Coordinates of C-alpha atoms in Angstrom, one line a residue:
M210 CA 77.8 54.2 72.9
A211 CA 74.0 53.8 73.3
S212 CA 72.6 50.5 72.4
A213 CA 69.8 49.9 69.9
G214 CA 67.5 49.5 72.8
A215 CA 67.9 53.1 74.2
L216 CA 64.7 54.7 75.2
T217 CA 63.5 58.3 75.4
I218 CA 62.2 59.6 78.8
L219 CA 60.4 62.9 78.8
E220 CA 58.4 65.2 81.2
Y221 CA 55.8 67.3 79.4
F222 CA 54.8 70.8 80.8
G223 CA 52.3 72.1 78.3
G224 CA 52.4 75.7 77.1
E225 CA 50.1 77.9 79.1
D226 CA 52.6 80.5 80.5
G227 CA 54.2 83.2 78.3
N228 CA 57.8 84.2 78.5
R229 CA 59.7 87.3 77.5
C230 CA 60.5 87.5 73.8
G231 CA 64.0 88.2 72.8
Y232 CA 62.9 89.4 69.3
C233 CA 60.1 91.9 69.9
K234 CA 60.9 92.4 73.6
S235 CA 57.3 91.5 74.6
D236 CA 57.2 90.7 78.4
S237 CA 55.0 87.6 78.0
G238 CA 54.3 87.1 74.3
N239 CA 56.6 84.2 73.7
L240 CA 54.5 81.0 74.0
S241 CA 55.7 77.5 73.6
H242 CA 55.1 73.9 74.6
G243 CA 58.0 72.5 76.7
M244 CA 59.4 69.1 77.7
W245 CA 62.3 68.1 80.0
A246 CA 64.2 65.4 78.1
H247 CA 66.1 63.1 80.4
C248 CA 67.1 60.7 77.6
L249 CA 66.5 61.3 74.0
T250 CA 67.5 59.0 71.1
V251 CA 68.8 60.7 68.0
Q252 CA 66.0 59.3 65.9
D253 CA 63.4 60.6 68.3
Y254 CA 65.0 64.0 68.2
Q255 CA 65.2 64.0 64.5
D256 CA 61.5 63.2 64.3
L257 CA 60.7 66.0 66.8
I258 CA 62.7 68.7 65.0
D259 CA 60.8 67.7 61.9
R260 CA 57.7 68.7 63.8
G261 CA 59.0 72.1 64.9
W262 CA 60.6 71.1 68.2
R263 CA 64.1 72.3 69.3
R264 CA 66.3 71.8 72.3
S265 CA 68.1 74.2 74.6
G266 CA 70.3 72.0 76.8
K267 CA 67.9 69.3 78.0
Y268 CA 64.8 71.5 77.6
V269 CA 62.9 70.8 74.4
Y270 CA 60.4 73.3 73.2
K271 CA 57.9 73.9 70.4
P272 CA 56.6 77.5 69.7
L273 CA 52.8 77.9 69.8
M274 CA 53.0 79.2 66.2
H275 CA 49.5 80.7 65.9
Q276 CA 49.7 82.4 69.3
T277 CA 53.3 83.4 69.9
C278 CA 54.3 87.0 69.2
C279 CA 57.1 86.0 66.8
P280 CA 56.5 82.7 65.0
Q281 CA 59.6 80.6 64.6
Y282 CA 59.8 78.4 61.6
T283 CA 62.2 75.5 61.4
I284 CA 64.6 76.1 58.5
R285 CA 66.9 73.6 56.8
L286 CA 69.4 73.7 53.9
S287 CA 70.0 71.1 51.3
A288 CA 73.8 70.9 51.9
F289 CA 74.7 69.0 48.8
H290 CA 73.1 71.6 46.5
F291 CA 74.4 74.6 48.3
Q292 CA 76.5 77.0 46.3
P293 CA 78.3 79.9 48.2
T294 CA 77.3 83.3 47.1
K295 CA 79.7 86.2 46.4
S296 CA 79.3 87.4 49.9
H297 CA 80.0 84.0 51.3
K298 CA 83.2 83.7 49.1
K299 CA 84.2 87.1 50.3
V300 CA 84.2 85.8 53.9
L301 CA 86.1 82.7 52.9
K302 CA 88.7 84.8 51.0
K303 CA 89.0 87.1 54.0
M304 CA 89.8 84.2 56.2
L305 CA 92.3 82.8 53.8
K306 CA 94.1 86.1 53.5
F307 CA 94.3 86.5 57.2
L308 CA 95.7 83.0 57.6
Q309 CA 98.2 83.5 54.8
V310 CA 99.7 86.9 55.4
G311 CA 97.9 88.1 58.5
E312 CA 95.8 90.7 56.6
V313 CA 93.1 92.3 58.7
P314 CA 90.2 94.0 56.9
H315 CA 90.1 97.8 57.1
S316 CA 86.4 97.7 58.2
I317 CA 85.8 95.4 61.2
N318 CA 82.1 95.4 60.2
D319 CA 82.8 93.8 56.9
G320 CA 80.2 91.1 56.5
H321 CA 78.4 92.1 59.7
S322 CA 74.9 92.0 58.1
E323 CA 75.2 88.2 58.0
E324 CA 77.3 87.8 61.1
Q325 CA 74.8 86.3 63.5
M326 CA 74.7 82.6 63.0
D327 CA 74.3 81.6 66.7
S328 CA 71.0 79.9 66.0
Q329 CA 69.4 80.6 69.4
A330 CA 71.1 83.8 70.5
E331 CA 67.9 85.7 71.2
I332 CA 65.6 82.9 72.4
P333 CA 64.7 83.3 76.0
V334 CA 64.8 79.6 76.9
S335 CA 68.3 79.3 75.5
C336 CA 70.1 81.3 78.0
D337 CA 67.7 81.3 80.9
I338 CA 66.6 77.7 81.2
S339 CA 66.6 78.1 85.0
S340 CA 63.2 79.8 84.7
M341 CA 61.8 76.8 82.9
H342 CA 59.9 74.0 84.7
K343 CA 62.0 71.9 87.0
S344 CA 62.2 68.1 86.6
V345 CA 60.5 66.0 89.2
I346 CA 62.9 63.1 88.6
S347 CA 66.1 63.2 90.6
E348 CA 69.4 62.3 88.9
E349 CA 69.7 59.2 91.2
E350 CA 66.2 58.0 90.3
L351 CA 66.9 58.6 86.6
K352 CA 70.1 56.6 86.8
N353 CA 68.3 53.7 88.4
L354 CA 65.5 53.9 85.8
N355 CA 68.0 53.8 83.0
T356 CA 69.7 50.8 84.4
E357 CA 66.5 48.9 85.0
L358 CA 65.0 49.9 81.6
D359 CA 68.2 48.7 79.9
A360 CA 68.0 45.4 81.8
T361 CA 64.4 45.1 80.8
E362 CA 65.3 45.5 77.1
K363 CA 67.8 42.6 77.4
G364 CA 65.6 40.6 79.8
P365 CA 63.8 37.2 79.5
E366 CA 60.8 36.5 77.3
P367 CA 57.7 38.3 78.6
K368 CA 55.3 36.3 80.8
Q369 CA 51.5 36.4 80.8
G370 CA 50.5 39.6 82.6
D371 CA 47.3 41.6 83.4
T372 CA 43.9 40.2 82.7
A373 CA 41.7 41.3 79.8
S374 CA 39.6 43.5 82.2
D375 CA 42.7 45.3 83.4
C376 CA 43.8 46.2 79.9
N377 CA 40.5 46.6 78.0
S378 CA 41.7 44.0 75.6
G379 CA 40.1 40.6 74.6
T380 CA 43.5 38.9 74.4
G381 CA 45.0 40.5 77.6
D382 CA 48.4 42.0 78.1
Q383 CA 51.9 40.7 78.4
K384 CA 54.2 41.8 81.1
A385 CA 58.0 41.6 80.9
Q386 CA 59.6 42.1 84.3
S387 CA 63.3 42.6 85.0
A388 CA 64.7 44.1 88.2
N389 CA 62.0 46.5 89.5
I390 CA 60.7 47.7 86.1
E391 CA 57.6 46.3 84.4
V392 CA 56.8 46.7 80.8
I393 CA 53.1 46.2 79.9
I394 CA 52.4 45.7 76.3
Q395 CA 49.0 45.4 74.7
T396 CA 48.8 42.5 72.2
A397 CA 46.3 44.0 69.9
P398 CA 48.1 44.5 66.6
K399 CA 48.6 48.0 65.3
P400 CA 46.9 48.5 61.8
G401 CA 49.4 49.0 59.0
K402 CA 50.0 52.5 57.7
G403 CA 52.1 51.6 54.7
A404 CA 55.4 53.2 53.8
D405 CA 56.3 56.5 55.5
V406 CA 56.6 59.0 52.7
N407 CA 58.7 61.3 54.8
K408 CA 61.5 58.8 55.1
P409 CA 64.0 57.9 52.4
L410 CA 63.2 54.9 50.2
C411 CA 65.1 51.7 50.7
R412 CA 67.8 51.2 48.1
K413 CA 70.2 48.6 47.0
A414 CA 73.7 48.8 48.5
K415 CA 75.2 49.0 44.9
E416 CA 73.1 52.2 44.2
I417 CA 74.2 53.8 47.5
R418 CA 77.9 53.1 46.8
K419 CA 77.5 54.5 43.3
E420 CA 75.9 57.7 44.7
R421 CA 78.7 58.1 47.3
R422 CA 81.4 57.8 44.6
L423 CA 79.6 60.5 42.6
Q424 CA 79.3 62.8 45.6
K425 CA 83.0 62.5 46.3
Q426 CA 83.8 63.5 42.7
L427 CA 81.4 66.4 42.8
L428 CA 82.6 67.7 46.1
K429 CA 86.3 67.8 44.9
Q430 CA 87.6 67.1 48.3
T431 CA 91.4 67.3 48.6
D432 CA 91.5 66.8 52.4
K433 CA 89.1 65.0 54.6
A434 CA 87.2 66.9 57.3
C435 CA 87.8 65.7 60.8
L436 CA 85.2 63.1 61.8
T437 CA 86.7 62.2 65.1
E438 CA 88.6 64.2 67.7
Q439 CA 91.7 64.8 65.5
P440 CA 92.3 68.3 64.1
T441 CA 91.4 69.4 60.6
I442 CA 93.9 71.8 59.1
I443 CA 92.2 74.7 57.4
S444 CA 94.0 76.2 54.4
D445 CA 95.4 79.7 54.3
L446 CA 96.3 79.8 50.7
K447 CA 95.0 82.6 48.5
P448 CA 92.4 81.1 46.3
K449 CA 92.8 81.2 42.5
A450 CA 90.8 83.7 40.6
T451 CA 88.2 81.4 39.2
C452 CA 84.4 81.3 39.5
S453 CA 84.4 77.5 39.6
K454 CA 85.8 77.2 43.1
S455 CA 83.6 75.1 45.4
L456 CA 83.1 75.5 49.1
E457 CA 85.5 72.6 49.7
D458 CA 88.2 74.3 47.6
F459 CA 88.2 77.2 50.1
I460 CA 87.8 75.1 53.2
H461 CA 90.2 72.2 52.5
A462 CA 92.9 73.7 50.3
A463 CA 96.6 72.8 51.0
Q464 CA 98.5 74.9 53.5
P465 CA 102.0 76.4 53.0
E466 CA 104.8 76.3 55.5
S467 CA 105.1 80.1 55.5
A468 CA 101.5 80.7 56.8
A469 CA 101.1 83.7 59.1
H470 CA 98.5 81.8 61.1
R471 CA 97.3 78.2 61.6
L472 CA 93.7 77.3 62.0
E473 CA 92.4 73.9 63.2
V474 CA 88.9 72.7 63.6
R475 CA 88.5 69.9 66.2
L476 CA 85.3 67.9 66.7
V477 CA 84.9 66.9 70.3
R478 CA 82.0 65.0 71.8
S479 CA 80.4 67.1 74.5
S480 CA 77.9 64.6 75.9
P481 CA 79.0 62.4 77.4
P482 CA 82.1 64.6 77.6
S483 CA 85.2 63.2 75.9
S484 CA 88.7 63.7 77.3
Q485 CA 89.5 66.4 74.8
F486 CA 86.3 68.2 75.7
K487 CA 87.2 68.1 79.4
A488 CA 90.8 69.3 78.8
S489 CA 89.6 72.4 76.9
F490 CA 86.5 73.1 79.0
Q491 CA 87.8 76.1 80.9
E492 CA 89.3 77.8 77.9
S493 CA 86.0 77.2 75.9
Y494 CA 84.0 78.6 78.8
Q495 CA 86.1 81.8 78.9
V496 CA 85.4 82.4 75.2
Y497 CA 81.7 81.9 75.9
K498 CA 81.7 84.3 78.8
R499 CA 83.4 87.1 76.8
Y500 CA 81.0 86.5 73.9
Q501 CA 77.9 86.8 76.1
M502 CA 79.2 89.9 77.9
I503 CA 80.4 91.8 74.9
I504 CA 78.1 90.7 72.1
H505 CA 74.9 90.2 74.1
Q506 CA 75.7 92.6 77.0
D507 CA 75.2 90.0 79.7
P508 CA 76.3 91.1 83.2
P509 CA 79.4 89.3 84.5
D510 CA 77.5 87.2 86.9
K511 CA 75.1 85.8 84.3
P512 CA 77.3 83.6 82.1
T513 CA 78.4 81.3 84.9
V514 CA 80.0 77.9 84.5
S515 CA 76.8 76.1 85.6
Q516 CA 74.7 78.2 83.1
F517 CA 77.2 77.4 80.3
T518 CA 77.1 73.8 81.2
R519 CA 73.2 73.6 81.3
F520 CA 72.8 75.6 78.1
L521 CA 75.6 74.3 75.8
C522 CA 77.2 71.2 77.3
D523 CA 74.4 69.1 78.8
S524 CA 72.4 67.2 76.2
P525 CA 69.7 64.6 76.5
L526 CA 70.9 62.9 73.2
E527 CA 72.1 59.4 73.6
P528 CA 75.3 58.8 71.7
E529 CA 75.0 56.2 69.0
T530 CA 77.0 54.6 66.3
R531 CA 75.8 52.7 63.2
P532 CA 77.6 50.6 60.7
D533 CA 76.5 52.8 57.9
G534 CA 76.8 56.1 59.9
P535 CA 79.7 58.6 60.2
A536 CA 82.8 57.6 62.1
S537 CA 82.1 60.3 64.7
G538 CA 78.8 58.7 65.6
Y539 CA 75.6 60.5 66.3
G540 CA 74.9 62.9 69.3
S541 CA 76.0 66.2 70.6
F542 CA 79.4 67.8 69.8
H543 CA 81.4 71.0 69.9
Q544 CA 83.4 72.1 66.8
Q545 CA 86.3 74.1 68.3
Y546 CA 88.2 76.6 66.1
W547 CA 91.8 76.7 67.3
L548 CA 93.9 79.6 65.9
D549 CA 97.6 79.4 66.7
G550 CA 96.9 77.1 69.6
K551 CA 94.0 78.9 71.3
I552 CA 90.2 78.6 70.9
I553 CA 88.6 81.6 69.1
A554 CA 85.2 80.1 68.4
V555 CA 83.0 77.1 69.1
G556 CA 80.1 75.8 67.1
V557 CA 77.7 73.6 69.1
I558 CA 76.1 71.0 66.9
D559 CA 74.0 67.8 67.0
I560 CA 74.7 65.1 64.5
L561 CA 71.4 63.3 63.7
P562 CA 70.3 60.6 61.3
Y563 CA 69.3 63.0 58.5
C564 CA 71.1 66.2 59.4
V565 CA 73.6 68.3 61.2
S566 CA 71.6 70.6 63.5
S567 CA 73.3 73.9 64.5
V568 CA 72.6 74.7 68.2
Y569 CA 74.7 77.8 68.9
L570 CA 77.9 79.6 68.1
Y571 CA 80.1 81.7 70.4
Y572 CA 83.4 83.3 69.6
D573 CA 86.1 85.6 70.9
P574 CA 84.9 89.2 70.0
D575 CA 88.4 90.2 69.2
Y576 CA 88.0 88.1 66.0
S577 CA 84.7 89.6 64.9
F578 CA 86.5 91.0 61.8
L579 CA 86.7 87.4 60.4
S580 CA 82.9 87.1 60.4
P581 CA 83.0 83.9 62.5
G582 CA 79.2 83.5 62.3
V583 CA 79.2 83.2 58.5
Y584 CA 82.5 81.3 58.3
S585 CA 81.4 78.7 60.9
A586 CA 78.1 78.2 59.0
L587 CA 80.0 77.5 55.8
Q588 CA 82.3 75.2 57.7
E589 CA 79.3 73.3 59.1
I590 CA 77.7 73.0 55.7
A591 CA 80.9 71.6 54.3
F592 CA 81.1 69.2 57.3
T593 CA 77.5 68.1 56.5
R594 CA 78.5 67.3 52.9
E595 CA 81.5 65.4 54.2
L596 CA 79.3 63.3 56.5
Q597 CA 76.9 62.6 53.6
T598 CA 79.7 60.8 51.7
K599 CA 79.7 58.3 54.7
A600 CA 76.0 58.3 55.5
S601 CA 73.9 59.1 52.4
N602 CA 70.7 60.0 54.4
L603 CA 72.5 62.7 56.3
S604 CA 72.0 65.4 53.7
Y605 CA 70.6 68.5 55.5
Y606 CA 71.9 71.4 57.6
Y607 CA 69.4 72.7 60.1
M608 CA 69.9 76.3 61.0
G609 CA 67.4 76.5 63.9
F610 CA 64.5 78.9 63.5
Y611 CA 63.7 81.4 60.8
I612 CA 61.8 84.5 62.2
H613 CA 60.5 86.6 59.4
S614 CA 58.8 89.1 61.8
C615 CA 62.3 90.0 63.1
P616 CA 64.3 91.5 60.2
K617 CA 67.7 90.8 61.8
M618 CA 66.9 87.1 61.8
R619 CA 66.1 86.8 58.1
Y620 CA 69.7 86.3 57.2
K621 CA 69.3 82.5 57.4
G622 CA 67.2 82.6 54.2
Q623 CA 70.3 83.7 52.3
Y624 CA 71.7 80.2 52.5
K625 CA 70.1 78.4 49.6
P626 CA 68.4 76.2 48.7
S627 CA 66.5 76.5 52.1
Y628 CA 63.2 75.1 53.1
L629 CA 60.7 76.1 55.9
L630 CA 58.6 73.6 57.8
C631 CA 54.8 74.1 57.4
P632 CA 53.4 74.4 60.9
E633 CA 50.3 72.5 60.0
S634 CA 51.1 69.8 57.5
Y635 CA 54.8 69.4 58.6
T636 CA 56.0 69.3 55.1
W637 CA 58.9 71.3 53.7
M638 CA 58.4 74.2 51.3
P639 CA 61.0 76.3 49.4
I640 CA 61.6 79.5 51.3
E641 CA 60.9 81.5 48.2
K642 CA 57.3 80.4 48.2
C643 CA 56.9 81.1 51.9
I644 CA 58.2 84.7 52.1
P645 CA 55.3 86.3 50.2
L646 CA 52.9 84.5 52.6
L647 CA 54.9 85.8 55.6
E648 CA 54.9 89.3 54.2
S649 CA 51.1 89.2 54.5
S650 CA 50.9 87.5 57.9
K651 CA 53.5 86.6 60.5
Y652 CA 51.8 83.2 60.9
S653 CA 51.0 81.2 57.8
R654 CA 50.4 77.8 56.5
F655 CA 52.8 77.1 53.7
S656 CA 51.3 74.0 52.0
S657 CA 48.9 75.1 49.3
N658 CA 47.0 71.8 49.4
A659 CA 44.2 72.5 51.8
K660 CA 43.5 68.7 52.1
Q661 CA 47.1 68.0 53.1
G662 CA 47.2 67.5 56.8
D663 CA 49.5 66.1 59.4
K664 CA 50.5 62.6 58.2
D665 CA 51.5 61.6 61.7
L666 CA 48.4 63.0 63.4
M667 CA 47.6 61.4 66.8
T668 CA 44.7 59.0 66.2
E669 CA 45.1 56.4 69.0
L670 CA 45.6 58.0 72.4
G671 CA 45.5 54.5 74.0
R672 CA 48.8 53.6 72.4
V673 CA 50.7 56.5 73.9
K674 CA 53.6 55.0 76.0
I675 CA 53.6 56.0 79.6
L676 CA 56.2 55.6 82.4
H677 CA 54.3 55.5 85.7
K678 CA 55.6 54.2 89.0
R679 CA 58.6 52.6 87.4
T680 CA 56.3 50.7 85.0
V681 CA 56.1 51.2 81.2
M682 CA 52.5 50.8 79.9
P683 CA 50.1 52.1 77.2
Y684 CA 47.9 54.9 78.1
T685 CA 44.8 52.6 78.3
V686 CA 46.4 50.8 81.2
Y687 CA 47.7 53.9 82.9
K688 CA 44.3 55.5 82.7
K689 CA 42.8 52.7 84.8
R690 CA 45.6 52.6 87.3
R691 CA 46.0 56.3 87.9
R692 CA 44.6 57.8 91.1
G693 CA 43.4 61.3 91.3
P694 CA 42.1 63.8 88.7
S695 CA 42.3 62.8 85.1
D696 CA 45.2 64.1 83.1
E697 CA 43.9 62.9 79.7
S698 CA 43.8 66.4 78.2
V699 CA 47.5 66.9 79.0
V700 CA 48.5 63.5 77.6
K701 CA 46.4 64.2 74.5
Q702 CA 48.0 67.6 74.0
Y703 CA 51.4 66.0 74.3
A704 CA 50.6 63.2 71.7
E705 CA 49.2 65.8 69.3
M706 CA 52.4 67.8 69.6
V707 CA 54.9 65.0 69.1
G708 CA 52.9 62.9 66.7
Q709 CA 51.6 59.3 66.9
T710 CA 54.9 57.7 66.0
C711 CA 57.0 59.4 68.7
A712 CA 54.1 59.1 71.2
E713 CA 54.2 55.3 70.8
R714 CA 58.0 55.1 71.0
M715 CA 59.0 57.6 73.7
L716 CA 58.2 57.3 77.4
L717 CA 56.1 60.1 78.9
Y718 CA 56.8 60.3 82.6
R719 CA 53.7 60.7 84.8
T720 CA 53.7 60.8 88.6

C-alpha cells in the first residue's frame, strides 16, 4: 500500500480544443480542461472532485462550465440519509423474486427510465481517451521518478541549498537531495488560513465511537457487506409486506437453501490488480464488450482489451490504508456481481476519504430485465453506508455528473437527498434549489450569496509545486531556471483550476 509520503504527479493540457459531445451530439461543443495523472493520492483526488474534476482512466478532466455545450455538475448523495423510493423498492423486490423463484418480469423494460447508472456512459473522454493528449513521460522514466521521489521522502535532513538571489527569498532555500532527485523548498512561512470549513471538525474518539454504534443500530444490518475480496451473499428472500424496510433489509436479508439463483458481490482491487481481479479479467472484459456493442452500439473492433484496460482498469490512484479507514483500504476497485458462478455486471468505483465515487457500470444485456443500473446504485449506496460505520468521514456517494440540459441524464436527481456543486463557489447546494435555476439557464451559479467565492482561490502562484528536470521546486524557482518562452499563463490556469491547496501539494510536470 502507498505510504503517507506518496506524491501526485500531473501533466496539464489546458482546455482550448473542443470535442464531440455525447449528449447533444455537437461535433466540437464539449470543452474541458485536462490533466494526465501519473500518480494521484486519494486525498488529492477527493479535493479535485470537490472542485468539479473527474477521472476517466488516468485522464482527469474538468468541464469548462460556462462554455461547454452541456454543463456537467458534480452530484453527490448523502448516503446515510437516503431512503429508497417506491420505484427503488420495486427494483429490489424484482431482484429478490428472481433470486427466490426465478421470476422474470413480463415487461423487460420495467424500470428502464432509471436504468442508466453508468456514470460516464455518454462522455466522449470516457471511451475514447486515445484522442486525448499523450503523456510526455515514459513509463520507465515515471518508474524511476517514483523510486527517487520516494527515496527523497525518506532521505536525510535537507542541506543548505540555493542562494537568496536564486530563490528570491531573504533567507534562501533548502535543498534535500537523494539519488538524482532534488527538492527545493522555500523557507518563507506560509501565512495561516485558519480551519478549513470544508473539512470535518476534529472530534473526540469517544464521540466517534458513539456515532458509529448509533449508525449500526439505525442501519439494522444483519449481514456485513464485503469489505475485502470475499463474496457477499445477496438475499433472495421475498421481503415482508411492511413500509419500514430499510435498504439493508433488502440487500442483506438471509438466504434460504431452496433459492432458484445465487448472487454474490465481490469487491476486488483493480489498481494495482489483485489476484482475484487478474483471475476474472477475461470474463469481466467479455461482459464489457457485449455491453458496449449492444447497449451503446459500438462496432466490434472498438471495445478492445487495451481500450477496456485504459478506460476502466488503469487508475492513477495510489492505494492507501489508514488505521481509522475501511478494511478494504482506499483506491480503485471493481464490484463484481456473480450470478450462479458467472459475472453479470461490474460496478467500477473509487473509495476515497469522504466518499464512494461511481466511475462506470457495465452488465450483461441478457439481464437488463433486472434493472442492473438501479440495483447496482442501491448496492453502492448500501456499501457506502457500511463503510461509514468503519470510517465516519466516508459519508457520501458521488454519482458522477448531473446534466440537466440532457433529459435522459436527469435520473440521478431521483436519488435523494442529493446536492450539486456550485461551479463558482465550490459549495454544495440541495438539488431542489438548483433545478429552477437550471430550467432558466443551462449554466448557473447555485450559491445565492454573491459575496461567497472560491475559498481555495489561487492567491500565491509562486508556491505552486513544479517537477522540472527531475527536481521538485516552487514556481518562483522554476520561473528563474526555465529556458524558452514563459509558460506562466498555463501554470496560473492550472493553479486556478485545482485550487491553492492542491497546487501546493501536487507536482506539476514541466519539460
